[in-house]
PDB file of C-alpha atoms in Angstrom:
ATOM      1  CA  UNK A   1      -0.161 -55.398   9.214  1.00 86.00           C
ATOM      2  CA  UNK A   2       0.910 -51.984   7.616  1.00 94.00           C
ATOM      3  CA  UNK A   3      -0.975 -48.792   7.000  1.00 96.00           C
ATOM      4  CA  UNK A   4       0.173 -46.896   4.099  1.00 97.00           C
ATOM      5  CA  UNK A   5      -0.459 -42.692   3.998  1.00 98.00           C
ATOM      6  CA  UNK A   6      -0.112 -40.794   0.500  1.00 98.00           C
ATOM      7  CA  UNK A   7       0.076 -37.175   0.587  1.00 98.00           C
ATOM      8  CA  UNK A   8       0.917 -34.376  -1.746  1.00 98.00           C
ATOM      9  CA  UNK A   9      -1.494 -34.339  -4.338  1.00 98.00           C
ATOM     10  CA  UNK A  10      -3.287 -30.979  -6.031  1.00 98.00           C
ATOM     11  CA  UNK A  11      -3.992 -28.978  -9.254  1.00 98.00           C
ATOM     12  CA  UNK A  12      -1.303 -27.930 -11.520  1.00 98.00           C
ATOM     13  CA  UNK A  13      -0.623 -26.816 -14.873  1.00 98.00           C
ATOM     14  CA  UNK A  14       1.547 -28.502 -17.374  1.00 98.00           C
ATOM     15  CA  UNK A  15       4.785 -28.317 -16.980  1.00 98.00           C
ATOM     16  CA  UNK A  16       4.456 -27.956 -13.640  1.00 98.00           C
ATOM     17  CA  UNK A  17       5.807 -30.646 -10.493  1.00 98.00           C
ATOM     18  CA  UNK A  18       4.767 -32.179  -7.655  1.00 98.00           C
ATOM     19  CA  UNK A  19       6.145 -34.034  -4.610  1.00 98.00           C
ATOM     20  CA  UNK A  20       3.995 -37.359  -3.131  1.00 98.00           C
ATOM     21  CA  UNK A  21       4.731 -39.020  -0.104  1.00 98.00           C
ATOM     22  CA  UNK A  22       3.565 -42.197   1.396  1.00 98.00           C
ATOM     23  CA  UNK A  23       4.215 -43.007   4.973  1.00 97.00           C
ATOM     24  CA  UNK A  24       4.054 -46.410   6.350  1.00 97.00           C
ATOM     25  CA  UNK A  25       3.085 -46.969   9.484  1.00 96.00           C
ATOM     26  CA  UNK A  26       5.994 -49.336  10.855  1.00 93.00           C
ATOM     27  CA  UNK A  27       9.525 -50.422   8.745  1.00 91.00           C
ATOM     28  CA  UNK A  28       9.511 -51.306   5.253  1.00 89.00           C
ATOM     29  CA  UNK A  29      12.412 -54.092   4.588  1.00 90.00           C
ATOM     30  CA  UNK A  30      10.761 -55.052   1.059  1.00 94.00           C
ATOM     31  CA  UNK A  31      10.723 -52.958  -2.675  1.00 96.00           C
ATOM     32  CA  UNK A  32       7.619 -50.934  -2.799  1.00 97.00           C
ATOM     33  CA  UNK A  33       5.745 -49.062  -5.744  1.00 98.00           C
ATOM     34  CA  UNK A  34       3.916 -46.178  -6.938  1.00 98.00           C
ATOM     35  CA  UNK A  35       0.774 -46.625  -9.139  1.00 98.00           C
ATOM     36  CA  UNK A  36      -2.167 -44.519 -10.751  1.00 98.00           C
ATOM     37  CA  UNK A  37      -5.430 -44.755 -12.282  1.00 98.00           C
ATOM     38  CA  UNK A  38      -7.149 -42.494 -13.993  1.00 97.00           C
ATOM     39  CA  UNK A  39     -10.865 -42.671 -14.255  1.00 92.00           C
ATOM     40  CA  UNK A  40     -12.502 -45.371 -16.107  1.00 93.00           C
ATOM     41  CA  UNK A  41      -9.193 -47.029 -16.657  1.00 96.00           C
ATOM     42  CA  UNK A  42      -6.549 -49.978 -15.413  1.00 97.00           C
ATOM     43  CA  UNK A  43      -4.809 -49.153 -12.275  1.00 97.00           C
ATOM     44  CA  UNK A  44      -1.046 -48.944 -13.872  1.00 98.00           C
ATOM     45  CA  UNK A  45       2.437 -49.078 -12.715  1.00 98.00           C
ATOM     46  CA  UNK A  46       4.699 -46.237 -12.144  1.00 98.00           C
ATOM     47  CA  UNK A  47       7.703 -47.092 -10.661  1.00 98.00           C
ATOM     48  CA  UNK A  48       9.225 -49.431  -7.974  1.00 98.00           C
ATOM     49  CA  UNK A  49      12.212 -48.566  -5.888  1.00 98.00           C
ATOM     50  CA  UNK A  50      13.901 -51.733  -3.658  1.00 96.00           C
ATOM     51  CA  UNK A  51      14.911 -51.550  -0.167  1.00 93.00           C
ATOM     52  CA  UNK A  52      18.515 -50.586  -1.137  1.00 92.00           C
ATOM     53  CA  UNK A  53      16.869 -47.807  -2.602  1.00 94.00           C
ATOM     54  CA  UNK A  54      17.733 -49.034  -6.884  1.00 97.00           C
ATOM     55  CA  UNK A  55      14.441 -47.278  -8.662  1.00 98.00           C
ATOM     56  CA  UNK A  56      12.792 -48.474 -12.261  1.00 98.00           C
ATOM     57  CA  UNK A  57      10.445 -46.560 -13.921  1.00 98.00           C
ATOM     58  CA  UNK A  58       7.314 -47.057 -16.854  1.00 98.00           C
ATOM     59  CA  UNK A  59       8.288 -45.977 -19.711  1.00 98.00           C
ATOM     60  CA  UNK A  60       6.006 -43.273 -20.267  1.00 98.00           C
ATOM     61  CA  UNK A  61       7.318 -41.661 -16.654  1.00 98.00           C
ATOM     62  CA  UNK A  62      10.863 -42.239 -17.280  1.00 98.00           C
ATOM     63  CA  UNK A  63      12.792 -39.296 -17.242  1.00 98.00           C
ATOM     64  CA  UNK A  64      10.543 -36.871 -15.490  1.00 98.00           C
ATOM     65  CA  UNK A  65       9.656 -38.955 -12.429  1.00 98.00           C
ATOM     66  CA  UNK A  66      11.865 -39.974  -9.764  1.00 98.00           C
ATOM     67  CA  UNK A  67      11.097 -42.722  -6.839  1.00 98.00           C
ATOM     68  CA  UNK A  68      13.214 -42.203  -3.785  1.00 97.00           C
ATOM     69  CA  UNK A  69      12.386 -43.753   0.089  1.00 96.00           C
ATOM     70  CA  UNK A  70      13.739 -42.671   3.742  1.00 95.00           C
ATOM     71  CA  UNK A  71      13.861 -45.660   5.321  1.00 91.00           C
ATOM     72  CA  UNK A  72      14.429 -43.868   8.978  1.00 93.00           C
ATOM     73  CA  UNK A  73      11.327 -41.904   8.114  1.00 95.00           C
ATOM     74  CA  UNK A  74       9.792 -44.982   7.053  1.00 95.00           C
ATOM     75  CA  UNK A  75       8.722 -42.612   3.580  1.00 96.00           C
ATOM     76  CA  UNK A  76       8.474 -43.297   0.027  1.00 97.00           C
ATOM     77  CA  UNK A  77       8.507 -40.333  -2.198  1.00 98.00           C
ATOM     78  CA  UNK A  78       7.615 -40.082  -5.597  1.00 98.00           C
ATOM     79  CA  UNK A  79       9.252 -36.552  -7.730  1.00 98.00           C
ATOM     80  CA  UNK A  80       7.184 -35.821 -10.851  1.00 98.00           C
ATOM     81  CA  UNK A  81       8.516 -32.890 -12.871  1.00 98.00           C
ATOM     82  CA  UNK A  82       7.314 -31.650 -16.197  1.00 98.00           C
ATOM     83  CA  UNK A  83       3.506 -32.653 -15.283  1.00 98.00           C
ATOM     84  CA  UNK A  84       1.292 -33.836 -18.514  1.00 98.00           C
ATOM     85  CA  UNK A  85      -2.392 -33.559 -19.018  1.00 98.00           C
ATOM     86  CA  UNK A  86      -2.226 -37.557 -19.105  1.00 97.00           C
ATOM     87  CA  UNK A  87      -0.530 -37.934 -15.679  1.00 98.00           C
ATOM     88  CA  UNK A  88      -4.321 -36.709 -14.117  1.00 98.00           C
ATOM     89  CA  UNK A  89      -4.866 -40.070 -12.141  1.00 98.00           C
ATOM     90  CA  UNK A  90      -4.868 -41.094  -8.160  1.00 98.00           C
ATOM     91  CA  UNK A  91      -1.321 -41.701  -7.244  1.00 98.00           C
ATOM     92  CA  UNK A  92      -1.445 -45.191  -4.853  1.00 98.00           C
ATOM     93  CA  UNK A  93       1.408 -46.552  -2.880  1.00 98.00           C
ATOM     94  CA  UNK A  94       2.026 -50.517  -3.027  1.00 97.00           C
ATOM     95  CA  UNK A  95       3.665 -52.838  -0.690  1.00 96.00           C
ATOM     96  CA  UNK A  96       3.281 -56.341  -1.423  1.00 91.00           C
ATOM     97  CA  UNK A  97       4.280 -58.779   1.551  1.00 90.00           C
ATOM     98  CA  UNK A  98       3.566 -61.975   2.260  1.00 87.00           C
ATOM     99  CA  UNK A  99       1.445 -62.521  -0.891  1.00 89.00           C
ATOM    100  CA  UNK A 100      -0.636 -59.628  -0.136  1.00 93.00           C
ATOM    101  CA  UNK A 101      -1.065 -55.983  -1.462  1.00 94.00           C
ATOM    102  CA  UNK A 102      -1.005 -53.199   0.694  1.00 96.00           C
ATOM    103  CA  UNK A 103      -2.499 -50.035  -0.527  1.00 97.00           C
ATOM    104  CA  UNK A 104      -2.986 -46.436   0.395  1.00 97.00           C
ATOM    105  CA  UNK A 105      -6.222 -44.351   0.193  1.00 97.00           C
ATOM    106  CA  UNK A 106      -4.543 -42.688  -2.921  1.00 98.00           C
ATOM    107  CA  UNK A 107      -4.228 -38.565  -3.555  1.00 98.00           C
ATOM    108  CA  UNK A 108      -5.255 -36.963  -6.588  1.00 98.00           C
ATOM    109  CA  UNK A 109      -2.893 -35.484  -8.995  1.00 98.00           C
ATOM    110  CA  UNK A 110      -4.974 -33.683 -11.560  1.00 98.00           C
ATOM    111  CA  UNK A 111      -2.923 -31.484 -14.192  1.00 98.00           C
ATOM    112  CA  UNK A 112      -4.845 -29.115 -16.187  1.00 97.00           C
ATOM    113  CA  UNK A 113      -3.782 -27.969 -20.074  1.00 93.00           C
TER     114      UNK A 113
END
């Protein structure tokens, strides 16, 4: 059983950035993920970073976004520079572990034009 915490969520302008973190509530051994959904629409996937710490990234985050984790923290953090209208969305953390998905409460990112 894990609890997952996101954090760091607010109201910025374009261009702007923002640091999320998600906390787990014991040691994470596995890869975990960062997802978002917007309103009305899919939940989709932003990026996944393994336990070793090697990061990939959806396309249409690549480049501005970077996944990192702090495994002695037991943190995942997710950097998103150069903020877009169309990243407004809840920001979720993922684990999935023995075929099940763990998810945070989300935090809001909302980034106004």
């Amino acid at each position: 059983q894990v609890q997952l915490v996101e954090s760091g969520g607010g109201l910025v302008q374009a261009g702007g950035s923002l640091r999320l973190s998600c906390v787990a509530s014991r040691s994470i051994f596995r890869a975990m993920a960062w997802y978002r959904q917007a309103p009305g629409k899919q939940r989709e996937w932003v990026a996944t970073i393994t336990a070793s710490g090697i990061a990939n990234y959806a396309d249409s985050v690549k480049g501005r976004f970077t996944v990192a984790r702090d495994n002695a923290k037991n943190t995942m953090y997710l950097q998103m520079n150069s903020l877009k209208p169309e990243d407004t969305a809840v920001y979720y953390c993922n684990l999935n572990w023995a075929a099940y998905d763990y998810w945070g409460q989300g935090t809001q990112v909302t980034v106004s034009s």
